[in-house]
Each structure stands twice: as C-alpha cells, then as structure tokens.
Short mmCIF file of C-alpha atoms and ligand atoms in Angstrom, two decimals:
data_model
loop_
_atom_site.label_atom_id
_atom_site.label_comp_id
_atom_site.label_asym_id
_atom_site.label_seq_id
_atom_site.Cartn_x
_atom_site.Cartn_y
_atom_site.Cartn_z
CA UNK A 1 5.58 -6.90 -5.76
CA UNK A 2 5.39 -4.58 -2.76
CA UNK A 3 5.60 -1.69 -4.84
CA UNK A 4 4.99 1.94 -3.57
CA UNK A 5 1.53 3.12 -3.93
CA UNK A 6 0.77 5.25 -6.59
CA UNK A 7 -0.16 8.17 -3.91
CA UNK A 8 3.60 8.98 -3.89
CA UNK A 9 3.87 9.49 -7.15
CA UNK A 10 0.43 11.76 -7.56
CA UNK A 11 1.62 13.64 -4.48
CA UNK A 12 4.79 14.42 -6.28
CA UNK A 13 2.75 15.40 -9.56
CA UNK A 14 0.04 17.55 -8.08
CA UNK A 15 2.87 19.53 -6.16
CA UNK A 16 4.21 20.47 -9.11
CA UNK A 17 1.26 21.10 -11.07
CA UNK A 18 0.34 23.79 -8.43
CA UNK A 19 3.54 25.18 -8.33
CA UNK A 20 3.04 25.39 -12.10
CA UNK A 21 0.21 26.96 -11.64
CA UNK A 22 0.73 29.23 -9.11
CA UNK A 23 3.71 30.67 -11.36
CA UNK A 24 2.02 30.56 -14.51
CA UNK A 25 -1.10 32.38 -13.33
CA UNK A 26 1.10 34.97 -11.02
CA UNK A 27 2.77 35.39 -14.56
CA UNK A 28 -0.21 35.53 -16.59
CA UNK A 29 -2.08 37.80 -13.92
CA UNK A 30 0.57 40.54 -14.34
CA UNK A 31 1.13 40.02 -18.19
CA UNK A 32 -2.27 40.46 -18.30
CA UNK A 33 -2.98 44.34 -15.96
CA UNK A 34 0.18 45.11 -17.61
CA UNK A 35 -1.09 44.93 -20.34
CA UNK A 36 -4.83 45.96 -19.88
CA UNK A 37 -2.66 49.50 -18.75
CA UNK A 38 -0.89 49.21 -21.69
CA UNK A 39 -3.85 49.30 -23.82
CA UNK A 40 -5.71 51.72 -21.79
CA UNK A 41 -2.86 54.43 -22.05
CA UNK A 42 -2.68 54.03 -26.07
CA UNK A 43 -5.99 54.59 -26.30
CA UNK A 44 -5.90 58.29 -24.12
CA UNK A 45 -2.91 58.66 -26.51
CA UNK A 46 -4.69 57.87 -29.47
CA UNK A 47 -8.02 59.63 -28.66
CA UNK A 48 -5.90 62.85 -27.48
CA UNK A 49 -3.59 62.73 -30.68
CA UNK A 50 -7.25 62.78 -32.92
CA UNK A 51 -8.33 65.74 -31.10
CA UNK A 52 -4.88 67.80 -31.54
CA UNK A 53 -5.35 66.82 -35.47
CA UNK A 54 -9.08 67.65 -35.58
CA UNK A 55 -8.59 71.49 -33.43
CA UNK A 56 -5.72 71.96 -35.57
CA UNK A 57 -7.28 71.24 -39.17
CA UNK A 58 -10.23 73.31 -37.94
CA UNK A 59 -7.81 76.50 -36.33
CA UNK A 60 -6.21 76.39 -40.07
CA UNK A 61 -9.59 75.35 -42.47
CA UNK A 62 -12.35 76.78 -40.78
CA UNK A 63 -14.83 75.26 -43.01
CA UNK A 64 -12.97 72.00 -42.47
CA UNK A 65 -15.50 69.10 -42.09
CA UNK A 66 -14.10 65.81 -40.29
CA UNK A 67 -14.73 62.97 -42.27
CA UNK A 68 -15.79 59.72 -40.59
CA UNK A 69 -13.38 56.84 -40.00
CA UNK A 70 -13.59 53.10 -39.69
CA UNK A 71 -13.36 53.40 -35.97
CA UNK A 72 -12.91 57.51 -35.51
CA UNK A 73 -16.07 59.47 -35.39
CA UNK A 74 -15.52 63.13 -35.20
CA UNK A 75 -17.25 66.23 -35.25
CA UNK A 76 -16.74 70.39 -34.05
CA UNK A 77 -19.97 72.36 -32.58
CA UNK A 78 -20.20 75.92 -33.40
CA UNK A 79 -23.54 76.60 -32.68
CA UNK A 80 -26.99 75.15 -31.45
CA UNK A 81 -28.16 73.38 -34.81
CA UNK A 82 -24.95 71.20 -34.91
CA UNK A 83 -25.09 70.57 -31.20
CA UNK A 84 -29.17 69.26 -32.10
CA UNK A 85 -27.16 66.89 -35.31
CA UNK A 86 -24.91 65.52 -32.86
CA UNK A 87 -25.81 61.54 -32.37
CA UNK A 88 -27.51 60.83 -28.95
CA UNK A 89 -24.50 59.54 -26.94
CA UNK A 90 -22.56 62.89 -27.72
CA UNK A 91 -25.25 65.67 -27.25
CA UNK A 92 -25.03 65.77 -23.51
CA UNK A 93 -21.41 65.44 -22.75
CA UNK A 94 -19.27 68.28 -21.23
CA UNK A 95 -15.81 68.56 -22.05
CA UNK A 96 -13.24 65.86 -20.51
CA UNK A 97 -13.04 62.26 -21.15
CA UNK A 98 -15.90 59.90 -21.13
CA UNK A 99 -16.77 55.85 -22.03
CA UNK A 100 -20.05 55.28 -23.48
CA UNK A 101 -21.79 52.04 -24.82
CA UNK A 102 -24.45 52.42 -27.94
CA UNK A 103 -25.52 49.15 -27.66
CA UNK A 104 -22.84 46.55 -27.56
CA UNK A 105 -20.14 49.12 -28.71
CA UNK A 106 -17.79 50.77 -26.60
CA UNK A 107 -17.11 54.43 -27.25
CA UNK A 108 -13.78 56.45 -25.61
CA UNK A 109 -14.54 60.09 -26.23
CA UNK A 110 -12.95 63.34 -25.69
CA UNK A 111 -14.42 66.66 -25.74
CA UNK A 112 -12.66 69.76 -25.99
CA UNK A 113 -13.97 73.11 -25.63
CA UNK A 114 -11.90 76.06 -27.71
CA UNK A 115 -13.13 79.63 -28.16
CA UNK A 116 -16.23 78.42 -27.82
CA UNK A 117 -16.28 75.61 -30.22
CA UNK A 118 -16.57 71.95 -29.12
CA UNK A 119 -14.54 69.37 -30.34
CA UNK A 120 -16.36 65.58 -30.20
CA UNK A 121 -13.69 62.80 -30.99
CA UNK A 122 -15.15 59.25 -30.17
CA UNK A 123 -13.13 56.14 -30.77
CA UNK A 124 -14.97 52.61 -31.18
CA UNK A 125 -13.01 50.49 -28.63
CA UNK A 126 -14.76 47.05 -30.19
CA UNK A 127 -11.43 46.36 -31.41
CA UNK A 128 -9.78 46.56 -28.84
CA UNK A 129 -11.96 45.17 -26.80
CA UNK A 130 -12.08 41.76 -28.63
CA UNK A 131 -8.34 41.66 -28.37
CA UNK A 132 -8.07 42.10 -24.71
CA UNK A 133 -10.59 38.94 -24.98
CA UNK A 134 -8.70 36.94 -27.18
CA UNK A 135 -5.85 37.82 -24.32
CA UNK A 136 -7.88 36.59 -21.81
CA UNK A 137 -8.42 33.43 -23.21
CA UNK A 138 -4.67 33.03 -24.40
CA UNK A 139 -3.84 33.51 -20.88
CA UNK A 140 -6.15 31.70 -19.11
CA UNK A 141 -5.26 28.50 -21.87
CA UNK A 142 -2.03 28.48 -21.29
CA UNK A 143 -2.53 28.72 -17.38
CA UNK A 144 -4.61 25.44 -18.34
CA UNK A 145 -2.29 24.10 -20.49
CA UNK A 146 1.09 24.39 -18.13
CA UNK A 147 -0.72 22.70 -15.33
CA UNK A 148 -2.07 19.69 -17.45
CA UNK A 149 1.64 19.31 -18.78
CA UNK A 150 3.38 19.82 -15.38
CA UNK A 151 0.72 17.03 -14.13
CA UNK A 152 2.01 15.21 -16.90
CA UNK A 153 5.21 15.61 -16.71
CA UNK A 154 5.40 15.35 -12.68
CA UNK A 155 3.95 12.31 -13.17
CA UNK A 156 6.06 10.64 -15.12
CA UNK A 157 9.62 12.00 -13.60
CA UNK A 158 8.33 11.09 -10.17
CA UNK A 159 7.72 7.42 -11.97
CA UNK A 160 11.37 7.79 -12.84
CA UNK A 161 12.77 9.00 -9.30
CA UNK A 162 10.73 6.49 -7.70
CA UNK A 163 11.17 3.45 -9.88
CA UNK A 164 14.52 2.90 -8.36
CA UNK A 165 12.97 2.63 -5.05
CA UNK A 166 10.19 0.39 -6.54
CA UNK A 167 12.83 -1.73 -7.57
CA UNK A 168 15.04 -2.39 -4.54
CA UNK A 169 11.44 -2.93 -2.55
CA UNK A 170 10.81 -5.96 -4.81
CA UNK A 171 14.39 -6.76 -4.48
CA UNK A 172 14.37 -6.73 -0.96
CA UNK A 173 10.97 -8.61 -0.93
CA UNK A 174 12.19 -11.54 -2.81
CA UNK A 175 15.20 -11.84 -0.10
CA UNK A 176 14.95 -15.18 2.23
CA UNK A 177 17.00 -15.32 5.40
CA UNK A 178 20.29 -17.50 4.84
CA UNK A 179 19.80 -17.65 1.19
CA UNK A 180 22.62 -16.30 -1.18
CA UNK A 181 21.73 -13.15 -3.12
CA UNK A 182 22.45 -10.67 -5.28
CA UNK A 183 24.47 -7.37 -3.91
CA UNK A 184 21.24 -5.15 -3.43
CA UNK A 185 23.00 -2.05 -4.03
CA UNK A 186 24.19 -2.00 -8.14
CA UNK A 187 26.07 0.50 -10.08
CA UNK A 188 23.64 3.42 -11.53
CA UNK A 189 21.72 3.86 -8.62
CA UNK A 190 20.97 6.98 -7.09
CA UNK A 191 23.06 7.95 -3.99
CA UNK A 192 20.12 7.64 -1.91
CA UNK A 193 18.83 4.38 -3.18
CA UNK A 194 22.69 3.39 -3.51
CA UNK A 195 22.53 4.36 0.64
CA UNK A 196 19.20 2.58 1.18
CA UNK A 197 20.56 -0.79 -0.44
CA UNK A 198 23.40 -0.67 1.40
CA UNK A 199 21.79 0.02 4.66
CA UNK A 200 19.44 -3.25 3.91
CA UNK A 201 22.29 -5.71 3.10
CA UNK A 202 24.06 -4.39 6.46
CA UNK A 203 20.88 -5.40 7.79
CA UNK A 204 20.47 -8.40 6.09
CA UNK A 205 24.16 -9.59 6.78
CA UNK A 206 23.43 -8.89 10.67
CA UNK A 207 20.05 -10.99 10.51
CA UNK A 208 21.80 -13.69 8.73
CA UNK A 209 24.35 -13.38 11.65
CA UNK A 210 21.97 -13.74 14.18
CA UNK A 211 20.05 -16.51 12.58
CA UNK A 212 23.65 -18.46 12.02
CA UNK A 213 24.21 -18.13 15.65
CA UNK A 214 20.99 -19.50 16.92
CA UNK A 215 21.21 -22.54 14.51
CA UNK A 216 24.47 -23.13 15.98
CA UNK A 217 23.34 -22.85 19.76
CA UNK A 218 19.67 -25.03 18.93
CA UNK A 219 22.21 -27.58 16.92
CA UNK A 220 24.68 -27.76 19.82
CA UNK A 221 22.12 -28.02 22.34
CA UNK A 222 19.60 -30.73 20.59
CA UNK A 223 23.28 -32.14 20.32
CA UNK A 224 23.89 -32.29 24.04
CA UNK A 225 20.53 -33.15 25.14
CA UNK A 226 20.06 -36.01 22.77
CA UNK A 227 23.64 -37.89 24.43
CA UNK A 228 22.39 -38.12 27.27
CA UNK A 229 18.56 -39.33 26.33
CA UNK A 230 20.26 -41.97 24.46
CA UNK A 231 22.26 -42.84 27.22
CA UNK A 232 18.94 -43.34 29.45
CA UNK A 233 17.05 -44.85 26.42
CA UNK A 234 19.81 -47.42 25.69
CA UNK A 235 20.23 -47.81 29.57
CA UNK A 236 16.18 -48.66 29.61
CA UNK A 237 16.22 -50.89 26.72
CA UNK A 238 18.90 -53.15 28.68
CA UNK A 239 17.55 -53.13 32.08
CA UNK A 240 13.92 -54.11 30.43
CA UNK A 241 15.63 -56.59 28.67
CA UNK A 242 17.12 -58.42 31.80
CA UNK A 243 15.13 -61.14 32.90
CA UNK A 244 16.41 -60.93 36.68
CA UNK A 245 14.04 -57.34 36.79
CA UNK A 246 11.02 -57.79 39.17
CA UNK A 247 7.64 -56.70 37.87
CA UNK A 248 7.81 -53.57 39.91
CA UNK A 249 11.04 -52.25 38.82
CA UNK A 250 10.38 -52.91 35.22
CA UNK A 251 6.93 -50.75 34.81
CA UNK A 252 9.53 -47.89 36.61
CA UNK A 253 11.57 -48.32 33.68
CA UNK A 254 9.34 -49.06 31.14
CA UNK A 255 7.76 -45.57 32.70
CA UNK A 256 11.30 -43.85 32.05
CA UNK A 257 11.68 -45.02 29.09
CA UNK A 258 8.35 -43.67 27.72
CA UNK A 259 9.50 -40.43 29.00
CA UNK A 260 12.30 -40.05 27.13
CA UNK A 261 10.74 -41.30 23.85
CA UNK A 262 8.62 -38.21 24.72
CA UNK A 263 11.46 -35.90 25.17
CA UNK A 264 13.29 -36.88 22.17
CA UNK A 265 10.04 -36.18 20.42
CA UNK A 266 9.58 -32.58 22.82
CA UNK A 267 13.38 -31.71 21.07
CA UNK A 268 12.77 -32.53 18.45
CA UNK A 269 8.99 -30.14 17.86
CA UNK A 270 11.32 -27.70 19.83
CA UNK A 271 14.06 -27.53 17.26
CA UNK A 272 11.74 -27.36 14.39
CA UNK A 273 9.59 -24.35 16.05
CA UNK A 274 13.19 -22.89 16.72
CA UNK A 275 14.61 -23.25 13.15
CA UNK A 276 11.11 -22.98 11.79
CA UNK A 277 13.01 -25.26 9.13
CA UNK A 278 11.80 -28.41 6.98
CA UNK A 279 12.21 -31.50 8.94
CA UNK A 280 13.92 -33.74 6.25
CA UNK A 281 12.27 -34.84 2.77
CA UNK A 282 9.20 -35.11 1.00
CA UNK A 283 8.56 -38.88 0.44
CA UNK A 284 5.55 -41.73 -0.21
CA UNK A 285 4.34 -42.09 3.08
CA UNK A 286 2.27 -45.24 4.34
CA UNK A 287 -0.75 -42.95 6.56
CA UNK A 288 -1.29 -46.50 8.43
CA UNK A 289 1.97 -46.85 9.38
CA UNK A 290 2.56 -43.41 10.51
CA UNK A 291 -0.69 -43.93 12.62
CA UNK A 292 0.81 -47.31 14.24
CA UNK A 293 3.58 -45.57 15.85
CA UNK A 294 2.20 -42.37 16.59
CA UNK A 295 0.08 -44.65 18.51
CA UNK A 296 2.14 -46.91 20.08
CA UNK A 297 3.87 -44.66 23.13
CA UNK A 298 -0.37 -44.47 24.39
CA UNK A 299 -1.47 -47.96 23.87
CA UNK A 300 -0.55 -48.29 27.84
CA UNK A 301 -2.49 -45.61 28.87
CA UNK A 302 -5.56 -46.39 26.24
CA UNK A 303 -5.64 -50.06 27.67
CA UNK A 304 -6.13 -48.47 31.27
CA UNK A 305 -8.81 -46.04 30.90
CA UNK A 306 -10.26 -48.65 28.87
CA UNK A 307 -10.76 -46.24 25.93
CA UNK A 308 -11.92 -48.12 21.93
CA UNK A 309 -9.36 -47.81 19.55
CA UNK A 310 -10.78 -46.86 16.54
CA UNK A 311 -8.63 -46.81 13.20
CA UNK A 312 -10.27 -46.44 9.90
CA UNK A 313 -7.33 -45.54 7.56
CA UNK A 314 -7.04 -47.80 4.26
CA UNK A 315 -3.51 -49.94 4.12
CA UNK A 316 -2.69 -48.25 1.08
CA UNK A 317 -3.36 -44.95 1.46
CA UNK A 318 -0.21 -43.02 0.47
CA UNK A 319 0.64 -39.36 0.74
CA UNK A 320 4.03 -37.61 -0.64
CA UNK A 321 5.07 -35.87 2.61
CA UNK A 322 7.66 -35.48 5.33
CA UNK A 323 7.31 -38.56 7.63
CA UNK A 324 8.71 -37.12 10.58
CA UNK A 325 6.34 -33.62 10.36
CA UNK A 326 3.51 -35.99 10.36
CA UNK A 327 4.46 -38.11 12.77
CA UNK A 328 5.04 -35.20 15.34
CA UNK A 329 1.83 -34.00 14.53
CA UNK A 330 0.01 -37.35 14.67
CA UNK A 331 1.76 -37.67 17.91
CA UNK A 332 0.99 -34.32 19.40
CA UNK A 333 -3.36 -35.16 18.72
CA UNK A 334 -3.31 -38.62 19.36
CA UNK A 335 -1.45 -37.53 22.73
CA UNK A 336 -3.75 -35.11 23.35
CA UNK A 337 -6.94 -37.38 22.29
CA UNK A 338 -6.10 -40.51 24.76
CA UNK A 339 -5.11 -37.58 27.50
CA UNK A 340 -8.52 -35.66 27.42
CA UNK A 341 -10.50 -38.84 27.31
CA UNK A 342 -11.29 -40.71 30.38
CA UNK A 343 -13.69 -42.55 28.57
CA UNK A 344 -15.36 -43.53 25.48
CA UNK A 345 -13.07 -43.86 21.85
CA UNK A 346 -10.32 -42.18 20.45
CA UNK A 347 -10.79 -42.42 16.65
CA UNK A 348 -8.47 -42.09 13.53
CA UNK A 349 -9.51 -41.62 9.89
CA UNK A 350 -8.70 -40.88 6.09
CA UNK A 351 -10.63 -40.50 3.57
CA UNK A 352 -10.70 -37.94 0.90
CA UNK A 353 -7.46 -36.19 1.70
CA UNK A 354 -8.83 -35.38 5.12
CA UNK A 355 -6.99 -37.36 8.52
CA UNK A 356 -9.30 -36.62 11.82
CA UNK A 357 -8.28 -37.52 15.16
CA UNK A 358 -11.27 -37.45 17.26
CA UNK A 359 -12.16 -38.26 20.44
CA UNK A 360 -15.19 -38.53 22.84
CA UNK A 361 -13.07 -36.48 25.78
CA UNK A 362 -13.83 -33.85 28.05
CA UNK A 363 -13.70 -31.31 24.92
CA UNK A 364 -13.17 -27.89 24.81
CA UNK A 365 -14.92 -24.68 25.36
CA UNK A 366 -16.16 -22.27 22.86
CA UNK A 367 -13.77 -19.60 25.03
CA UNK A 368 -10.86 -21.73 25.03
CA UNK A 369 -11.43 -22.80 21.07
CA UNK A 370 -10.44 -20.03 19.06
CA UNK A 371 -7.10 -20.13 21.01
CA UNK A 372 -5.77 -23.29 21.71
CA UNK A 373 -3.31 -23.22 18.88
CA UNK A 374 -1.67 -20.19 20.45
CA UNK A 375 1.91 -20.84 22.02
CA UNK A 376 1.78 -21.85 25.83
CA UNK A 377 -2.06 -21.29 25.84
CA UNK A 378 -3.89 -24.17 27.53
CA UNK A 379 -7.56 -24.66 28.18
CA UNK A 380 -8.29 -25.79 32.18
CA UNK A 381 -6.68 -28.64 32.84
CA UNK A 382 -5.22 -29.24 36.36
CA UNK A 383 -2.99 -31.63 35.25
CA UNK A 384 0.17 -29.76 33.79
CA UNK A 385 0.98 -30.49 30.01
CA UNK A 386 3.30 -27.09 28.25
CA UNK A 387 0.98 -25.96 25.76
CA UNK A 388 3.19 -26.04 23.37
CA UNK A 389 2.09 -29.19 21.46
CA UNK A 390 -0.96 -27.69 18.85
CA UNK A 391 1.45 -24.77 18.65
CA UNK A 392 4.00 -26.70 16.72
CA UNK A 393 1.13 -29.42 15.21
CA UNK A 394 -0.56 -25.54 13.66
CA UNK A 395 3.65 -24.66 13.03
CA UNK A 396 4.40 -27.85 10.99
CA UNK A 397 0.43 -27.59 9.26
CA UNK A 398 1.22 -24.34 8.16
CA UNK A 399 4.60 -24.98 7.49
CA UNK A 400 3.31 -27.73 4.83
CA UNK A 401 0.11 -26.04 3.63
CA UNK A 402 -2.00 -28.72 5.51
CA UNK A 403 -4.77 -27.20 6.71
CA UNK A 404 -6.09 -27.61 9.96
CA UNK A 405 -9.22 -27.37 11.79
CA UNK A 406 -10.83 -28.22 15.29
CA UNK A 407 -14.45 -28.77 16.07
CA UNK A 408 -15.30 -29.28 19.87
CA UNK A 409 -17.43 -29.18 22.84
CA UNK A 410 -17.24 -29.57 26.68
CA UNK A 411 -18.44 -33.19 27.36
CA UNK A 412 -18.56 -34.18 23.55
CA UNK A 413 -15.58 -34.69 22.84
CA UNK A 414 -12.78 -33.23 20.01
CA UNK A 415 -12.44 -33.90 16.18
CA UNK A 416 -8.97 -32.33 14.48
CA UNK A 417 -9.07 -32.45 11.04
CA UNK A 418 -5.78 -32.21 8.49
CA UNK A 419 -7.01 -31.43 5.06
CA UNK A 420 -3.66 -31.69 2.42
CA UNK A 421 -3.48 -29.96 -0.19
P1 ADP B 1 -1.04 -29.22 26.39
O1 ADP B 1 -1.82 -30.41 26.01
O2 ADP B 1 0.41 -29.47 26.67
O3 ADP B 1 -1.69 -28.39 27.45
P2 ADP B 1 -1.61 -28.39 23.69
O4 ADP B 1 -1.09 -27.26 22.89
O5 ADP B 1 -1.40 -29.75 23.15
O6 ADP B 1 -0.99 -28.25 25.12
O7 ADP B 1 -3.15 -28.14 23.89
C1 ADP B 1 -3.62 -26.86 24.27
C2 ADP B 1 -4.91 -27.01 25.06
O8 ADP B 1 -5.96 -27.47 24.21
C3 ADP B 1 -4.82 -28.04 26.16
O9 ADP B 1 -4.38 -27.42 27.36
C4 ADP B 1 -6.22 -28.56 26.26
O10 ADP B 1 -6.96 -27.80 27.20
C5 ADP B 1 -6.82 -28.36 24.91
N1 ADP B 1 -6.90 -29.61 24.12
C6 ADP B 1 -6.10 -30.02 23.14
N2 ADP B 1 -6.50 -31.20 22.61
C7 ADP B 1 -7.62 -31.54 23.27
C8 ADP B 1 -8.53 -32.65 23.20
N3 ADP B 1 -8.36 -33.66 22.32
N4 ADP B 1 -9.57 -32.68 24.05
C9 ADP B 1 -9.76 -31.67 24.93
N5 ADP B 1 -8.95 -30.59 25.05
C10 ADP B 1 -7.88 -30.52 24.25
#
C-alpha cells in the first residue's frame, strides 16, 4: 500500500518531544534557582537565628558553654587560649559570613564580634547539600522522562491523525479508471481527509469523464473508418473475382486490397494503443495457425525478394491467449522481418514458451537498439514505415505479461523473442 513514510510521523513526534522538552527543562531550570535561593536564604536565616540564641544565652549566662549539635557547632572567644582551642577552619576567620569545606563537608559560618567577644556559629550544609542533589536528579529525570513520553505519545497520536490519510492513499491506490467504487469520502472522517476524498472523487469523476469521451470518439471513428475499408475490401474481393480483369489491373487491386487488410490491422493496433484495453478473450490458441496468417499478407513480397521461409512451430503447440493480440503482434515482426530483409531467411519458432521471429536483414544498430520500441522512433530507413508498429507489439507484450526482447546487428540480421509467462 502506498502508505506515508514513517518520516511524517517521527517529524510530528520529535516536534513535540522538543517542545516537551524545551518546557519541561525551562520549568525545571527555574524550579530549580528558585529553589537553590530558597535554600540559600534559610540557611542565612538559620545560621543568623543560632547566633542571636548563642549572644543571647551568653549576654544572660556568662559561663554559658554551647553544646555541640548534630549539624550546629558553636563556640564564644573571650580570650587568646580559646581562640588557640578553636578547630582549624575557625581560628582565622574575621567576623561576617564565610563557606568553608573540611574535607568533603561544607561549613556556613557566622562570626560575630560583641564587646570584644567572638561568636563562631558553623552549620554543616552536607544535608542540605545532598538534597539539592537529590533535586537535581529529580529534575533532570523528569526532564528525561517527559521527553521519552511525549516521543511516545507523539508518536502514536500522529499514527492516529495520519492513519486516516494512510487509509484514503490505499483507497485511492486500489482505484482503476472506469471501474465502479466505493464513495472515497465516508462518515467519521476528519474534515480535512473528508475534503481530500472529496477532492479525489471530483477528480476521479472528471477522469472517468474524459476517458468516456475518448472511448466514444476512438469507437465512433474506428466505426467510420472501418465502412468505408469494407466498402473497398468487398469492392476488391469482387473485381479480383471477375474473370474479364486483365493481369495488369488485377495485381492493382490485389495491391489495394493488401492495403486495406493493412489498415484494418493499422485501426485496429491504433484503437488498442488508444483504449490501452484487452482486445477480446483469453482462449486455446493454435501458435501455427496464428503464424499462417500473420504470414500470409507477405508471402507476395517474400516470393519476390526470394527470401526462405522458415517455420519451425509444432502443429500442436497451444497457448491460452488473446488471438487477435498475437496476431497483431505476429503481424507487426513478421512485417517488419520480410521488410528489412532483402535477402537471406525470415525464420519463425517455438519451443519452450519462447516464439522468435528472426531474420537475416539489414539489422539494427547498437544506437538505434535500445530505442526502437519507443513510439514514432525509427532506425534509418529511407523508405517511410510510422514507427508505430514495435510500439504497440511492446504495448500488447506488456499489456499480457509476455516478455519481449530483441537481439540485433547491422548486416546480421534481427531475432525478437516473446517469452509467456
Ligand atoms: P516502422 O517499421 O514503421 O518504421 P517499427 O516500430 O515497426 O516502425 O520499427 C521501428 C524501427 O525498428 C524501424 O524503423 C526499423 O529501423 C527497426 N526495425 C524493426 N524491425 C526490424 C528488423 N526486423 N530488422 C531491421 N530493423 C528493424
């Protein structure tokens, strides 16, 4: 099914994963200062609330001694000897506010000078600090964790949007020109598939107009054309058939007549590259036969360039296949085979499913090869033909599934070979 790609859908998902996580993340980012401030101002608070305790308990207990917490340390200088018991990161600090590490631990501290007594109040921050981690990693997870999902998610919505759209395509895929179908456009849809759907059977209807018209004109024009060839063919038969005729007159209308078999052949090829329709039924068809009369308009011309007749195709071989499609086709290379050859053989055989039409002829170039089953496209040849006739042989081969291939080369003559399936 012509479905569409999976890019579109991807596309879709990845947009909204970055949205995601350009919100989530803008989020997170400000969640995150906010509260790094947060933190950072409770801590001054706390630190600065310790200190108003520990000058206070001292202004009313002089002797008071601050007793160690889990994560408070605190102590009060009078004099030199306590400065020299102070631990390491303390002893040089002047008053104000300081951070300190003693080895992984993070210290806030506060010092406070009053009447000449110094206040030490350090706070173990470890707590804290592992929180503010934990944070972190909360925030950067779920930053993680909205984009996968949004991926997810995007995914499978745009899988939703677009499956209507999948749908019509395969719809519209499976349409064939003047075949009844279903209404494209069904109740449910979207309004823009619902618009799509209705814009393709409005094209489809117009399409099946044209082609209706054309059929009509090809029909009424085979129609008009083939009166008349009758007229001249039936005309032929009866002067050829009068014995009065002198030998003269009767190769002119034996000439004539040969024309117009040709024609009505020509209108035939034409209508059928026109309609690019089946030419009747499939049926058992005798290959020998068919061969006979595809011959039979060119035994004139093979008896006066003196060319063997070579025909190697078994009585019964049978094929199920539409007589006249092979017959054109048979026509069109045995034509061409007696009309490139001036002398030498023309040659026609079966055998394994392959029919070959070869010929020892003037051949064609390696140029000219790859090409001559192009429309209108003819290889040198000064003496007129339309270029039209491997164009509908490669039409009605195609057409069929036969398969067709020429081998060739200037002075060696031609072999076209039908393979059926
Ligand atoms: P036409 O014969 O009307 O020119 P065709 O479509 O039948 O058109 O052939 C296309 C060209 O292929 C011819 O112009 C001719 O040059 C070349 N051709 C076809 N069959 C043969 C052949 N058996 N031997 C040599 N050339 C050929």
């Amino acid at each position: 099914m012509a479905g569409i790609k999976p890019g579109l859908r991807l596309r879709v998902a990845l947009a909204l994963a970055l949205a995601c996580l350009l919100v989530v993340g803008a989020l997170g980012f400000t969640l995150y200062t906010a509260s790094e401030d947060l933190e950072d101002t409770l801590l001054d608070q706390l630190v600065s609330e310790e200190m108003d305790f520990l000058v206070k308990r001292h202004q009313q207990i002089p002797a008071y001694l601050p007793q160690p917490s889990s994560n408070f340390q605190s102590y009060i200088v009078r004099d030199a000897q306590e400065q020299a018991r102070l631990p390491d990161y303390l002893r040089n600090l002047g008053p104000g506010r300081h951070e300190r590490f003693v080895g992984k631990d993070e210290f806030q501290i506060l010092v406070r000078e009053e009447n000449g007594i110094r206040y030490y109040v350090a706070y173990e921050v470890g707590l804290y600090e592992q929180r503010e981690q934990e944070f972190k990693l909360l925030v950067w997870l779920s930053v993680l964790t909205a984009t996968l999902v949004s991926l997810a998610l995007g995914y499978w919505l745009s899988g939703v949007l677009v499956r209507q759209v999948t749908e019509l395509a395969g719809r519209v895929s499976e349409l064939k020109p003047g075949q009844r179908h279903e209404a494209l456009a069904r109740p449910g849809q979207g309004p823009e598939v619902a618009l799509l759907a209705r814009a393709f059977e409005d094209y489809q209807s117009r399409i099946e107009q044209m082609i209706r018209r054309e059929q009509e004109f090809t029909s009424n024009a085979s129609h008009e054309l083939r009166t008349p060839l009758t007229a001249i063919r039936t005309s032929c038969e009866m002067l050829l058939a009068d014995p009065a005729l002198g030998e003269k007159s009767r190769a002119r209308v034996a000439w004539i007549d040969e024309a117009a078999d040709r024609m009505a052949e020509q209108i035939q090829a034409l209508l059928f590259l026109a309609r690019g329709q089946a030419l009747g039924e499939i049926e058992p068809v005798a290959l020998a036969d068919c061969v006979a009369e595809a011959i039979e308009p060119h035994r004139g011309e093979i008896a006066r360039k003196g060319l063997a007749l070579e025909i190697d195709v078994a009585r019964d071989a049978v094929l199920e296949l539409n007589y006249p499609a092979l017959r054109l086709v048979l026509g069109n290379l045995v034509r061409n085979a007696v009309h490139y050859t001036e002398r030498g053989f023309v040659r026609i055989g079966y055998a394994a499913r392959d029919l070959t039409v070869a010929d020892s002829g003037s051949g064609i170039s390696p140029e000219h090869l790859p090409r001559v089953f192009e429309r209108f496209y003819r290889a040198a040849d000064p003496d007129g033909g339309s270029g039209l006739g491997l164009a509908i042989v490669k039409r009605i081969c195609d057409h069929y599934g036969w398969k067709i291939e020429v081998e060739s080369a200037p002075m060696k003559g031609s072999v076209f070979r039908i393979t059926f399936p």
